[in-house]
Coordinates of C-alpha atoms (C1' of nucleotides) and ligand atoms in Angstrom, one line a residue:
Chain A
M1 CA -138.1 73.6 16.6
S2 CA -136.0 70.4 16.3
E3 CA -136.0 68.8 19.7
R4 CA -132.6 67.5 20.6
P5 CA -131.5 66.4 24.0
L6 CA -128.7 69.0 23.7
M7 CA -126.1 66.7 25.1
V8 CA -122.6 68.0 25.5
I9 CA -120.4 67.3 22.5
P10 CA -116.7 67.4 23.1
Q11 CA -115.3 70.4 21.3
P12 CA -112.6 68.6 19.4
T13 CA -115.3 66.2 18.2
L14 CA -117.5 69.1 17.1
K15 CA -114.7 70.6 15.1
R16 CA -113.8 67.3 13.4
L17 CA -117.5 66.6 12.6
V18 CA -117.5 69.8 10.5
V19 CA -114.4 68.7 8.7
Y20 CA -115.8 65.3 8.0
H21 CA -119.0 66.9 6.7
Q22 CA -117.1 69.0 4.1
W23 CA -115.1 66.0 2.9
L24 CA -118.1 63.7 2.8
K25 CA -119.9 66.2 0.6
Q26 CA -117.0 65.9 -1.8
L27 CA -117.0 62.1 -1.7
Q28 CA -120.7 62.2 -2.4
E29 CA -120.2 64.4 -5.5
R30 CA -117.7 61.9 -6.7
G31 CA -120.4 59.2 -6.6
R32 CA -119.4 57.5 -3.3
D33 CA -122.3 56.1 -1.3
V34 CA -120.7 54.7 1.8
V35 CA -117.5 55.2 3.6
S36 CA -115.6 53.4 6.3
C37 CA -113.6 54.8 9.2
T38 CA -110.6 53.1 7.8
V39 CA -110.8 55.2 4.7
L40 CA -111.6 58.4 6.5
A41 CA -108.7 57.8 8.9
R42 CA -106.3 57.5 5.9
D43 CA -107.7 60.7 4.3
F44 CA -107.4 62.7 7.5
K45 CA -104.3 61.0 9.0
L46 CA -106.3 60.4 12.1
D47 CA -107.0 57.3 14.2
A48 CA -109.9 55.2 12.9
T49 CA -111.2 54.6 16.3
Q50 CA -111.3 58.3 16.9
I51 CA -113.5 58.9 13.9
R52 CA -115.7 56.0 15.0
K53 CA -116.1 57.6 18.4
D54 CA -116.9 61.0 16.8
L55 CA -119.7 59.5 14.7
E56 CA -120.9 57.5 17.7
I57 CA -121.2 60.8 19.7
A58 CA -123.1 62.3 16.8
G59 CA -125.5 59.4 17.1
I60 CA -124.5 57.9 13.8
A61 CA -124.5 54.1 13.3
G62 CA -122.7 52.1 10.6
T63 CA -122.8 48.6 9.4
P64 CA -119.9 46.2 9.8
R65 CA -118.0 45.2 6.7
V66 CA -119.6 48.2 4.9
G67 CA -119.2 51.4 6.7
Y68 CA -121.4 54.4 7.0
R69 CA -124.0 55.7 4.6
I70 CA -122.6 59.1 3.5
D71 CA -126.0 60.8 3.1
A72 CA -127.0 59.7 6.6
V73 CA -123.8 61.0 8.1
I74 CA -124.1 64.3 6.4
A75 CA -127.8 64.6 7.5
S76 CA -126.9 63.7 11.1
I77 CA -124.1 66.2 11.3
E78 CA -126.2 69.0 9.8
S79 CA -129.0 68.4 12.2
L80 CA -126.6 68.1 15.1
L81 CA -124.9 71.4 14.3
G82 CA -128.2 73.1 13.6
W83 CA -127.4 73.8 10.0
T84 CA -130.9 73.0 9.0
N85 CA -132.1 76.4 10.2
V86 CA -130.0 79.3 9.2
N87 CA -129.1 82.0 11.7
D88 CA -129.1 85.7 10.6
A89 CA -126.0 87.7 11.5
F90 CA -124.6 91.2 11.3
L91 CA -121.0 91.9 10.3
A92 CA -119.0 94.9 11.6
G93 CA -115.9 96.1 9.7
V94 CA -116.0 95.7 6.0
G95 CA -112.3 95.7 5.3
N96 CA -110.3 93.0 3.6
L97 CA -111.3 90.2 5.8
G98 CA -114.9 91.4 6.4
A99 CA -115.5 91.7 2.7
A100 CA -114.1 88.2 2.1
L101 CA -116.5 86.7 4.7
L102 CA -119.4 88.7 3.2
G103 CA -118.7 87.0 -0.2
Y104 CA -118.4 83.5 1.1
E105 CA -121.6 81.9 0.0
R106 CA -120.9 78.5 1.6
F107 CA -121.7 80.0 5.0
T108 CA -125.4 79.9 4.3
R109 CA -125.1 76.1 4.1
Q110 CA -123.3 76.2 7.4
G111 CA -125.9 77.8 9.6
V112 CA -125.0 81.5 9.1
N113 CA -126.5 84.1 6.8
I114 CA -124.9 87.6 7.0
I115 CA -127.8 89.9 6.1
A116 CA -126.1 93.3 6.6
A117 CA -122.7 94.9 7.3
F118 CA -121.6 98.0 9.2
D119 CA -118.7 100.3 8.9
L120 CA -117.4 103.7 9.8
D121 CA -116.0 104.5 6.4
P122 CA -118.3 106.9 4.5
A123 CA -117.1 105.5 1.2
K124 CA -118.4 102.1 2.1
I125 CA -121.7 103.1 3.8
G126 CA -124.6 102.9 1.4
T127 CA -122.9 100.6 -1.0
K128 CA -123.4 96.9 -1.4
I129 CA -120.6 94.4 -1.1
H130 CA -121.1 91.0 -2.5
G131 CA -124.8 91.9 -2.5
K132 CA -124.9 92.7 1.2
P133 CA -125.8 96.3 2.2
V134 CA -123.3 98.3 4.2
F135 CA -124.8 100.7 6.8
S136 CA -123.3 103.2 9.2
L137 CA -122.1 101.6 12.5
T138 CA -124.5 103.9 14.4
K139 CA -127.4 101.9 12.8
M140 CA -126.1 98.5 14.0
A141 CA -127.5 98.4 17.6
P142 CA -131.0 99.7 16.8
L143 CA -131.3 97.4 13.7
A144 CA -130.1 94.4 15.6
Q145 CA -132.6 95.0 18.2
R146 CA -135.5 95.5 15.7
M147 CA -134.5 92.5 13.7
K148 CA -133.7 90.4 16.7
I149 CA -130.2 89.5 15.4
K150 CA -128.4 87.3 17.8
I151 CA -125.0 86.8 16.1
G152 CA -122.4 89.4 15.4
I153 CA -119.2 89.0 13.3
L154 CA -116.4 91.3 14.3
T155 CA -113.8 92.2 11.7
V156 CA -112.8 95.6 12.7
P157 CA -109.2 96.6 13.7
A158 CA -108.2 95.4 17.1
P159 CA -108.3 98.8 18.8
A160 CA -111.9 99.2 17.8
A161 CA -113.0 95.7 18.7
Q162 CA -114.1 96.2 22.3
T163 CA -116.1 99.3 21.4
V164 CA -117.9 97.6 18.6
A165 CA -118.5 94.5 20.7
D166 CA -120.1 96.7 23.3
L167 CA -122.4 98.1 20.6
M168 CA -123.4 94.6 19.5
I169 CA -124.2 93.6 23.0
A170 CA -126.2 96.8 23.4
G171 CA -128.2 95.7 20.4
G172 CA -129.1 92.4 22.0
I173 CA -126.5 90.3 20.2
E174 CA -125.8 87.1 22.2
A175 CA -122.8 85.6 20.4
I176 CA -119.8 87.3 18.8
W177 CA -117.5 85.6 16.2
N178 CA -114.4 87.6 16.8
F179 CA -111.6 87.9 14.2
A180 CA -109.7 90.8 15.9
P181 CA -106.6 89.8 17.9
T182 CA -107.8 91.0 21.2
A183 CA -109.4 89.7 24.4
L184 CA -113.0 90.9 24.4
Q185 CA -114.5 91.7 27.8
V186 CA -118.1 90.8 27.7
P187 CA -120.8 90.1 30.4
E188 CA -121.7 86.6 31.5
P189 CA -124.3 85.3 29.1
I190 CA -122.6 86.6 25.9
V191 CA -120.7 84.0 23.9
V192 CA -117.4 84.8 22.2
E193 CA -115.6 82.6 19.8
S194 CA -112.4 84.0 18.6
V195 CA -110.5 83.0 15.5
S196 CA -106.8 83.3 15.7
L197 CA -105.1 82.7 12.3
A198 CA -101.8 83.5 13.9
S199 CA -102.2 80.6 16.3
S200 CA -102.9 78.3 13.4
F201 CA -99.8 79.5 11.6
A202 CA -97.8 79.1 14.7
V203 CA -98.8 75.4 14.8
L204 CA -97.7 75.1 11.1
L205 CA -94.3 76.6 11.9
N206 CA -93.8 74.5 14.9
Q207 CA -94.6 71.3 13.0
L208 CA -92.3 72.3 10.2
Q209 CA -89.5 72.8 12.7
H210 CA -90.1 69.4 14.2
Q211 CA -90.3 67.7 10.8
R212 CA -86.9 69.2 9.9
H213 CA -85.4 68.0 13.2
K214 CA -86.6 64.5 12.5
T215 CA -85.1 64.3 9.0
T216 CA -81.8 65.9 9.8
Chain B
M1 CA -79.4 80.5 14.2
S2 CA -81.1 80.6 17.6
E3 CA -80.3 77.3 19.3
R4 CA -83.3 75.9 21.1
P5 CA -83.6 72.5 22.5
L6 CA -86.8 72.1 20.4
M7 CA -88.9 70.6 23.1
V8 CA -92.4 69.6 22.4
I9 CA -94.9 72.3 23.2
P10 CA -98.4 71.1 23.8
Q11 CA -100.5 72.4 20.9
P12 CA -103.2 74.0 23.1
T13 CA -100.4 75.8 24.9
L14 CA -98.8 76.9 21.7
K15 CA -102.1 78.5 20.4
R16 CA -102.7 80.2 23.7
L17 CA -99.2 81.7 23.8
V18 CA -99.9 83.4 20.5
V19 CA -103.1 84.8 21.9
Y20 CA -101.4 86.0 25.1
H21 CA -98.7 87.7 22.9
Q22 CA -101.3 89.7 21.0
W23 CA -103.0 90.9 24.2
L24 CA -99.7 91.7 26.0
K25 CA -98.7 93.8 23.0
Q26 CA -101.9 95.8 23.6
L27 CA -101.3 96.0 27.4
Q28 CA -97.8 97.3 26.7
E29 CA -99.1 100.0 24.4
R30 CA -101.4 101.1 27.2
G31 CA -98.3 101.6 29.4
R32 CA -98.5 98.4 31.4
D33 CA -95.2 97.0 32.5
V34 CA -96.0 93.8 34.4
V35 CA -99.0 91.5 34.4
S36 CA -100.1 88.7 36.7
C37 CA -101.8 85.4 35.8
T38 CA -104.8 86.5 37.9
V39 CA -105.3 89.4 35.6
L40 CA -104.8 87.5 32.4
A41 CA -107.1 84.8 33.6
R42 CA -109.8 87.3 34.1
D43 CA -109.2 88.8 30.7
F44 CA -109.3 85.5 28.9
K45 CA -111.8 83.7 31.1
L46 CA -109.2 81.0 31.7
D47 CA -107.8 79.3 34.8
A48 CA -104.9 81.2 36.3
T49 CA -103.0 78.0 36.8
Q50 CA -103.3 77.2 33.2
I51 CA -101.7 80.4 32.1
R52 CA -99.0 80.0 34.7
K53 CA -98.3 76.5 33.3
D54 CA -98.3 77.8 29.7
L55 CA -95.7 80.5 30.6
E56 CA -93.7 77.9 32.5
I57 CA -93.6 75.7 29.4
A58 CA -92.4 78.7 27.4
G59 CA -89.6 79.0 30.0
I60 CA -90.8 82.3 31.4
A61 CA -90.4 83.1 35.0
G62 CA -92.3 85.6 37.1
T63 CA -91.8 87.1 40.5
P64 CA -94.3 86.5 43.3
R65 CA -96.5 89.4 44.4
V66 CA -95.7 91.2 41.1
G67 CA -96.3 89.0 38.1
Y68 CA -94.4 88.7 34.8
R69 CA -92.5 91.5 33.0
I70 CA -94.6 92.0 29.8
D71 CA -91.6 92.7 27.6
A72 CA -89.9 89.6 28.7
V73 CA -92.9 87.5 28.1
I74 CA -93.4 89.0 24.6
A75 CA -89.7 88.4 23.8
S76 CA -89.8 84.8 25.0
I77 CA -92.9 83.9 23.0
E78 CA -91.5 85.5 19.9
S79 CA -88.3 83.6 20.2
L80 CA -90.1 80.4 21.0
L81 CA -92.4 80.6 18.0
G82 CA -89.5 81.6 15.7
W83 CA -91.0 85.0 14.9
T84 CA -87.6 86.6 15.2
N85 CA -86.7 85.3 11.7
V86 CA -89.4 85.7 9.1
N87 CA -90.3 82.9 6.7
D88 CA -91.0 83.7 3.1
A89 CA -94.2 82.2 1.6
F90 CA -96.1 81.9 -1.6
L91 CA -99.9 82.2 -1.8
A92 CA -102.1 80.4 -4.4
G93 CA -105.6 81.7 -5.2
V94 CA -106.0 85.5 -5.1
G95 CA -109.7 85.5 -4.5
N96 CA -111.6 87.2 -1.6
L97 CA -109.8 85.4 1.1
G98 CA -106.4 85.2 -0.6
A99 CA -106.4 88.9 -1.2
A100 CA -107.3 89.6 2.4
L101 CA -104.4 87.5 3.6
L102 CA -102.1 89.3 1.1
G103 CA -103.1 92.6 2.7
Y104 CA -102.6 91.6 6.3
E105 CA -99.4 93.3 7.3
R106 CA -99.4 91.9 10.9
F107 CA -98.3 88.6 9.5
T108 CA -94.8 89.8 8.9
R109 CA -94.5 90.3 12.7
Q110 CA -95.8 86.7 13.1
G111 CA -93.2 84.8 11.2
V112 CA -94.6 84.9 7.7
N113 CA -93.9 87.1 4.7
I114 CA -95.9 86.5 1.6
I115 CA -93.6 87.5 -1.2
A116 CA -95.7 86.5 -4.2
A117 CA -99.1 85.2 -5.2
F118 CA -100.3 82.9 -8.0
D119 CA -103.6 82.5 -9.8
L120 CA -105.2 81.2 -13.0
D121 CA -107.3 84.3 -13.7
P122 CA -105.6 86.2 -16.5
A123 CA -107.2 89.4 -15.2
K124 CA -105.2 89.0 -12.0
I125 CA -101.9 87.8 -13.4
G126 CA -99.4 90.6 -13.8
T127 CA -101.1 92.9 -11.3
K128 CA -100.1 93.7 -7.8
I129 CA -102.5 93.2 -4.9
H130 CA -101.7 94.9 -1.7
G131 CA -98.2 95.4 -3.2
K132 CA -97.7 91.7 -3.8
P133 CA -97.1 90.6 -7.4
V134 CA -99.5 88.0 -8.9
F135 CA -98.0 85.5 -11.3
S136 CA -99.4 82.7 -13.4
L137 CA -99.9 79.4 -11.5
T138 CA -97.6 77.7 -13.9
K139 CA -94.7 79.8 -12.5
M140 CA -95.3 78.7 -9.0
A141 CA -93.4 75.5 -8.8
P142 CA -90.2 76.7 -10.7
L143 CA -90.1 79.9 -8.7
A144 CA -90.6 78.1 -5.4
Q145 CA -87.7 75.9 -6.3
R146 CA -85.5 78.7 -7.4
M147 CA -86.3 80.9 -4.4
K148 CA -86.3 78.0 -1.9
I149 CA -89.7 78.8 -0.7
K150 CA -90.8 76.3 2.0
I151 CA -94.3 77.6 2.9
G152 CA -97.4 77.7 0.7
I153 CA -100.7 79.3 1.5
L154 CA -103.6 77.6 -0.2
T155 CA -106.7 79.8 -0.9
V156 CA -108.1 78.3 -4.0
P157 CA -111.6 76.8 -4.3
A158 CA -111.8 73.3 -2.8
P159 CA -112.0 71.4 -6.1
A160 CA -108.6 72.9 -7.2
A161 CA -106.9 72.5 -3.8
Q162 CA -105.4 69.1 -4.3
T163 CA -104.0 69.9 -7.7
V164 CA -102.4 73.2 -6.5
A165 CA -101.1 71.4 -3.4
D166 CA -99.4 68.9 -5.6
L167 CA -97.8 71.8 -7.5
M168 CA -96.5 73.3 -4.3
I169 CA -95.0 70.0 -3.3
A170 CA -93.4 69.7 -6.7
G171 CA -91.8 73.1 -6.1
G172 CA -90.2 71.9 -2.9
I173 CA -92.7 73.4 -0.5
E174 CA -92.6 71.7 2.9
A175 CA -95.6 73.1 4.7
I176 CA -99.0 74.1 3.4
W177 CA -101.4 76.4 5.2
N178 CA -104.7 75.3 3.8
F179 CA -107.9 77.3 3.8
A180 CA -109.8 75.1 1.4
P181 CA -112.4 72.8 3.0
T182 CA -110.9 69.6 1.8
A183 CA -108.7 66.8 3.0
L184 CA -105.3 67.2 1.3
Q185 CA -103.4 64.0 0.5
V186 CA -99.7 64.7 0.8
P187 CA -96.6 62.5 1.2
E188 CA -95.0 61.9 4.5
P189 CA -92.7 64.8 5.3
I190 CA -95.1 67.5 4.1
V191 CA -96.8 69.4 6.9
V192 CA -100.4 70.6 6.4
E193 CA -102.2 72.9 8.8
S194 CA -105.8 73.5 7.8
V195 CA -108.0 76.4 8.9
S196 CA -111.6 75.6 9.3
L197 CA -113.7 78.7 9.9
A198 CA -116.8 76.5 9.7
S199 CA -115.6 74.5 12.7
S200 CA -115.0 77.7 14.6
F201 CA -118.5 78.9 13.8
A202 CA -120.0 75.5 14.8
V203 CA -118.4 76.0 18.2
L204 CA -120.0 79.4 18.5
L205 CA -123.5 78.1 17.6
N206 CA -123.1 75.2 19.9
Q207 CA -122.2 77.4 22.8
L208 CA -125.0 79.8 22.0
Q209 CA -127.4 76.9 22.2
H210 CA -126.0 75.7 25.5
Q211 CA -126.2 79.3 26.9
R212 CA -129.8 79.5 25.9
H213 CA -130.7 76.2 27.6
K214 CA -129.0 77.4 30.8
T215 CA -131.0 80.6 31.0
T216 CA -134.4 79.1 30.0
Chain C
dT1 C1' -89.1 95.2 61.7
dT2 C1' -93.0 92.4 61.6
dT3 C1' -97.1 91.1 59.5
dT4 C1' -100.2 90.5 55.8
dA5 C1' -101.8 89.6 51.3
dA6 C1' -100.9 88.6 46.6
dT7 C1' -98.7 85.9 43.6
dA8 C1' -95.4 82.5 41.3
dG9 C1' -93.9 77.7 41.6
dC10 C1' -94.5 72.9 41.9
dG11 C1' -96.3 68.4 42.6
dA12 C1' -100.6 65.8 42.8
dT13 C1' -105.2 65.0 41.2
dT14 C1' -108.9 65.0 38.2
dT15 C1' -110.9 65.4 33.9
dT16 C1' -110.9 64.9 29.1
dT17 C1' -109.4 63.0 25.0
dT18 C1' -107.2 59.5 22.4
dT19 C1' -105.8 55.0 21.6
dC20 C1' -105.8 50.0 22.3
dT21 C1' -108.1 45.5 22.8
dT22 C1' -111.6 42.5 22.3
dT23 C1' -116.0 41.1 20.5
dA24 C1' -119.9 41.1 17.4
dT25 C1' -121.8 41.8 12.9
dT26 C1' -122.0 41.7 8.1
dC27 C1' -120.8 40.7 3.3
dA28 C1' -118.3 38.0 -0.1
dT29 C1' -116.6 33.7 -1.4
dA30 C1' -116.0 28.9 -1.7
Chain D
dT1 C1' -124.4 26.8 3.9
dA2 C1' -119.9 27.3 6.1
dT3 C1' -115.6 30.2 6.2
dG4 C1' -112.9 34.2 6.1
dA5 C1' -112.1 39.0 6.1
dA6 C1' -113.3 43.6 6.9
dT7 C1' -115.5 46.5 9.8
dA8 C1' -118.4 48.6 13.5
dA9 C1' -119.2 48.5 18.5
dA10 C1' -118.1 48.6 23.2
dG11 C1' -115.3 48.7 27.0
dA12 C1' -110.5 49.3 29.0
dA13 C1' -106.3 51.6 29.1
dA14 C1' -103.2 55.2 28.2
dA15 C1' -102.0 59.8 27.2
dA16 C1' -102.8 64.5 27.4
dA17 C1' -104.6 68.5 29.3
dA18 C1' -106.7 71.1 32.9
dT19 C1' -107.3 72.0 37.6
dC20 C1' -106.4 71.7 42.6
dG21 C1' -103.8 72.3 46.9
dC22 C1' -100.1 73.6 49.1
dT23 C1' -95.5 76.1 49.7
dA24 C1' -92.3 79.7 48.9
dT25 C1' -91.4 84.3 47.7
dT26 C1' -92.1 89.0 47.4
dA27 C1' -93.8 93.8 48.2
dA28 C1' -96.5 96.7 50.7
dA29 C1' -98.8 97.9 55.1
dA30 C1' -98.8 98.0 59.9
Ligands
LIG1 N1 -106.9 90.5 6.7 C1 -106.6 89.3 7.3 O1 -106.1 88.5 6.6 C2 -106.7 89.1 8.8 C3 -106.3 88.0 9.3 C4 -106.4 87.7 10.7 C5 -107.1 88.7 11.5 N2 -107.5 89.8 10.9 C6 -108.2 90.8 11.8 O2 -109.4 91.1 11.3 C7 -109.7 92.5 11.5 C8 -110.0 93.1 10.2 O3 -108.8 93.0 9.4 P1 -108.8 93.6 7.9 O4 -107.5 93.2 7.3 O5 -110.0 93.3 7.2 O6 -108.7 95.2 8.3 P2 -109.0 96.4 7.3 O7 -108.3 97.5 7.8 O8 -108.9 96.0 5.9 O9 -110.6 96.6 7.6 C9 -111.0 97.2 8.8 C10 -112.4 97.7 8.5 O10 -113.0 98.1 9.7 C11 -113.6 99.4 9.5 N3 -113.6 100.0 10.8 C12 -112.6 100.6 11.5 N4 -113.0 101.0 12.7 C13 -114.3 100.7 12.8 C14 -115.3 100.9 13.8 N5 -115.0 101.4 14.9 N6 -116.5 100.4 13.5 C15 -116.8 99.8 12.3 N7 -115.9 99.6 11.4 C16 -114.7 100.1 11.6 C17 -112.7 100.1 8.5 O11 -113.3 101.2 7.9 C18 -112.4 99.0 7.6 O12 -113.3 98.9 6.6 C19 -108.5 93.0 12.2 O13 -108.8 93.0 13.6 C20 -107.4 92.1 11.9 O14 -106.4 92.0 12.9 C21 -107.4 90.1 9.6
LIG2 N1 -114.0 83.8 1.6 C1 -114.1 83.3 2.8 O1 -114.5 83.9 3.7 C2 -113.6 81.9 3.1 C3 -113.9 81.3 4.3 C4 -113.4 80.0 4.6 C5 -112.8 79.3 3.6 N2 -112.6 79.8 2.4 C6 -112.0 79.0 1.4 O2 -110.9 79.6 0.9 C7 -110.8 79.3 -0.5 C8 -110.9 80.6 -1.3 O3 -112.1 81.3 -1.0 P1 -112.4 82.6 -1.7 O4 -113.7 83.1 -1.1 O5 -111.3 83.5 -1.7 O6 -112.7 82.2 -3.2 P2 -112.7 83.0 -4.5 O7 -113.6 82.4 -5.5 O8 -113.0 84.5 -4.2 O9 -111.2 83.0 -5.0 C9 -110.6 81.8 -5.5 C10 -109.4 82.3 -6.3 O10 -108.7 81.2 -6.7 C11 -108.4 81.3 -8.1 N3 -108.3 79.9 -8.6 C12 -109.2 79.1 -9.0 N4 -108.7 77.9 -9.4 C13 -107.4 78.1 -9.3 C14 -106.3 77.2 -9.5 N5 -106.4 76.0 -10.0 N6 -105.0 77.7 -9.3 C15 -104.9 78.9 -8.8 N7 -105.9 79.8 -8.6 C16 -107.1 79.3 -8.8 C17 -109.5 82.1 -8.7 O11 -109.1 82.7 -9.9 C18 -109.8 83.1 -7.6 O12 -109.0 84.2 -7.7 C19 -111.9 78.4 -0.8 O13 -111.5 77.1 -0.8 C20 -112.9 78.7 0.3 O14 -113.7 77.5 0.5 C21 -113.0 81.1 2.1

DNA sequence: TTTTAATAGCGATTTTTTTCTTTATTCATA
DNA sequence: TATGAATAAAGAAAAAAATCGCTATTAAAA
């Protein structure tokens, strides 16, 4: 498909590029056409040079005294992240969080399309949640294999996470987006990206404590 | 309360400590009593020295040839993160994600207790979701002020996020946990911690692409 | 009791990431 | 057409984070 040199993008840069993208989309809707690092730095409370380096790493050029064309930046980031072609994914565990992810339409514009969900609960199996069909967990591995699904989203309770991850891998899934607070043990080529909301909240609390110390 | 020197903990360390904590809880439930950095390093696919440094920063000591007492590590991390006293919080935007967060009981063991939620939707106002009362958004600021709530959780659609954040600040809220994909503009002392699931997924995709390059 | 192996501890080194400094480019204005 | 101001670009420096190498300590084995 799209031939990219596949250079290594620093992970902090990668994450920030996604955040810039979201914001630039909003600026665009408000009629903005170009944006400077100075402005972005103020909006995000970051260093302007850092943003410039990030865009440079993404291969984006600006013009002095003007800034960057927003549409060009958006297009570059989308291409860099591979959002131009969407990846099909399975989701396991249609609970509170799983259902929320199923209903989040923005994901399809961010490279992921959840095409089916799997659960153990008989009350959920056979239904559709946010338009996505829910199947029995036993169907997951065979279906993944048949449909060549490569991405699995794991939103089951922590004690079940390892078992369900093993099923995903058995079905040929290569990357697991893990929301369960556990350390998944997976063989070498499998990619795991874990989301830890608790970590994020810990950062919030920590900063709040520091802020209070400063002012008192 | 608990008098801590409030040293600066590197943010990567802080996040990892939370992850260690979750895992150690599980090891404890399985009857484990001590754990070594070597084992943790294998479980998390991290460098053993890094884990040792993290624990050192958290002020945790181990014994050679044995490792660390799991209960001591858990206690130290909880105390360090301030999970021993729970912080009350308000949540704005009881949609898919907001409702999922409302129903997540583990949060109370991680320093945050959502005591009420707020929304614009008349169908939701006056109801209880996962046992938490939902009030009209207009009540948020006055109630926050009266109840001295300092933490706000923002799960409204992106276009509404800035407005609702302003309301939170008007109510005396000092820290905002933001799930909306937007760049909140807040005055100096206000702390904002944004969660970007899209960034996390971008990391997953990126690693998957690299993994594929390696093997092919 | 001695030896061995596993592990924590600690300082040094390397790598990565961020920030600073300087230069070059472009647009607006006189 | 010059001048000034804002900005990107590029390289250097600094800061932060991760990793390495070595030493000390401890428990188990010999
Ligand atoms: N809800 C949140 O806000 C939140 C936040 C952070 C992390 N998480 C994590 O996300 C995961 C899901 O949380 P939740 O609140 O949605 O839980 P939940 O209890 O609402 O949902 C769990 C779902 O998984 C299903 N399930 C259980 N065992 C299964 C199995 N073996 N195979 C397939 N499905 C199975 C259940 O039937 C249920 O539908 C948990 O690991 C939780 O720790 C949740
Ligand atoms: N659902 C997800 O998986 C997911 C993932 C990542 C980020 N997010 C972000 O989280 C936020 C919420 O997502 P969601 O899927 O729950 O959306 P949703 O549409 O399901 O819920 C939004 C809720 O906010 C309420 N609301 C709207 N305007 C409001 C206002 N001004 N004041 C108070 N409440 C208001 C709505 O009535 C609704 O209940 C969005 O910003 C979304 O981008 C969601």
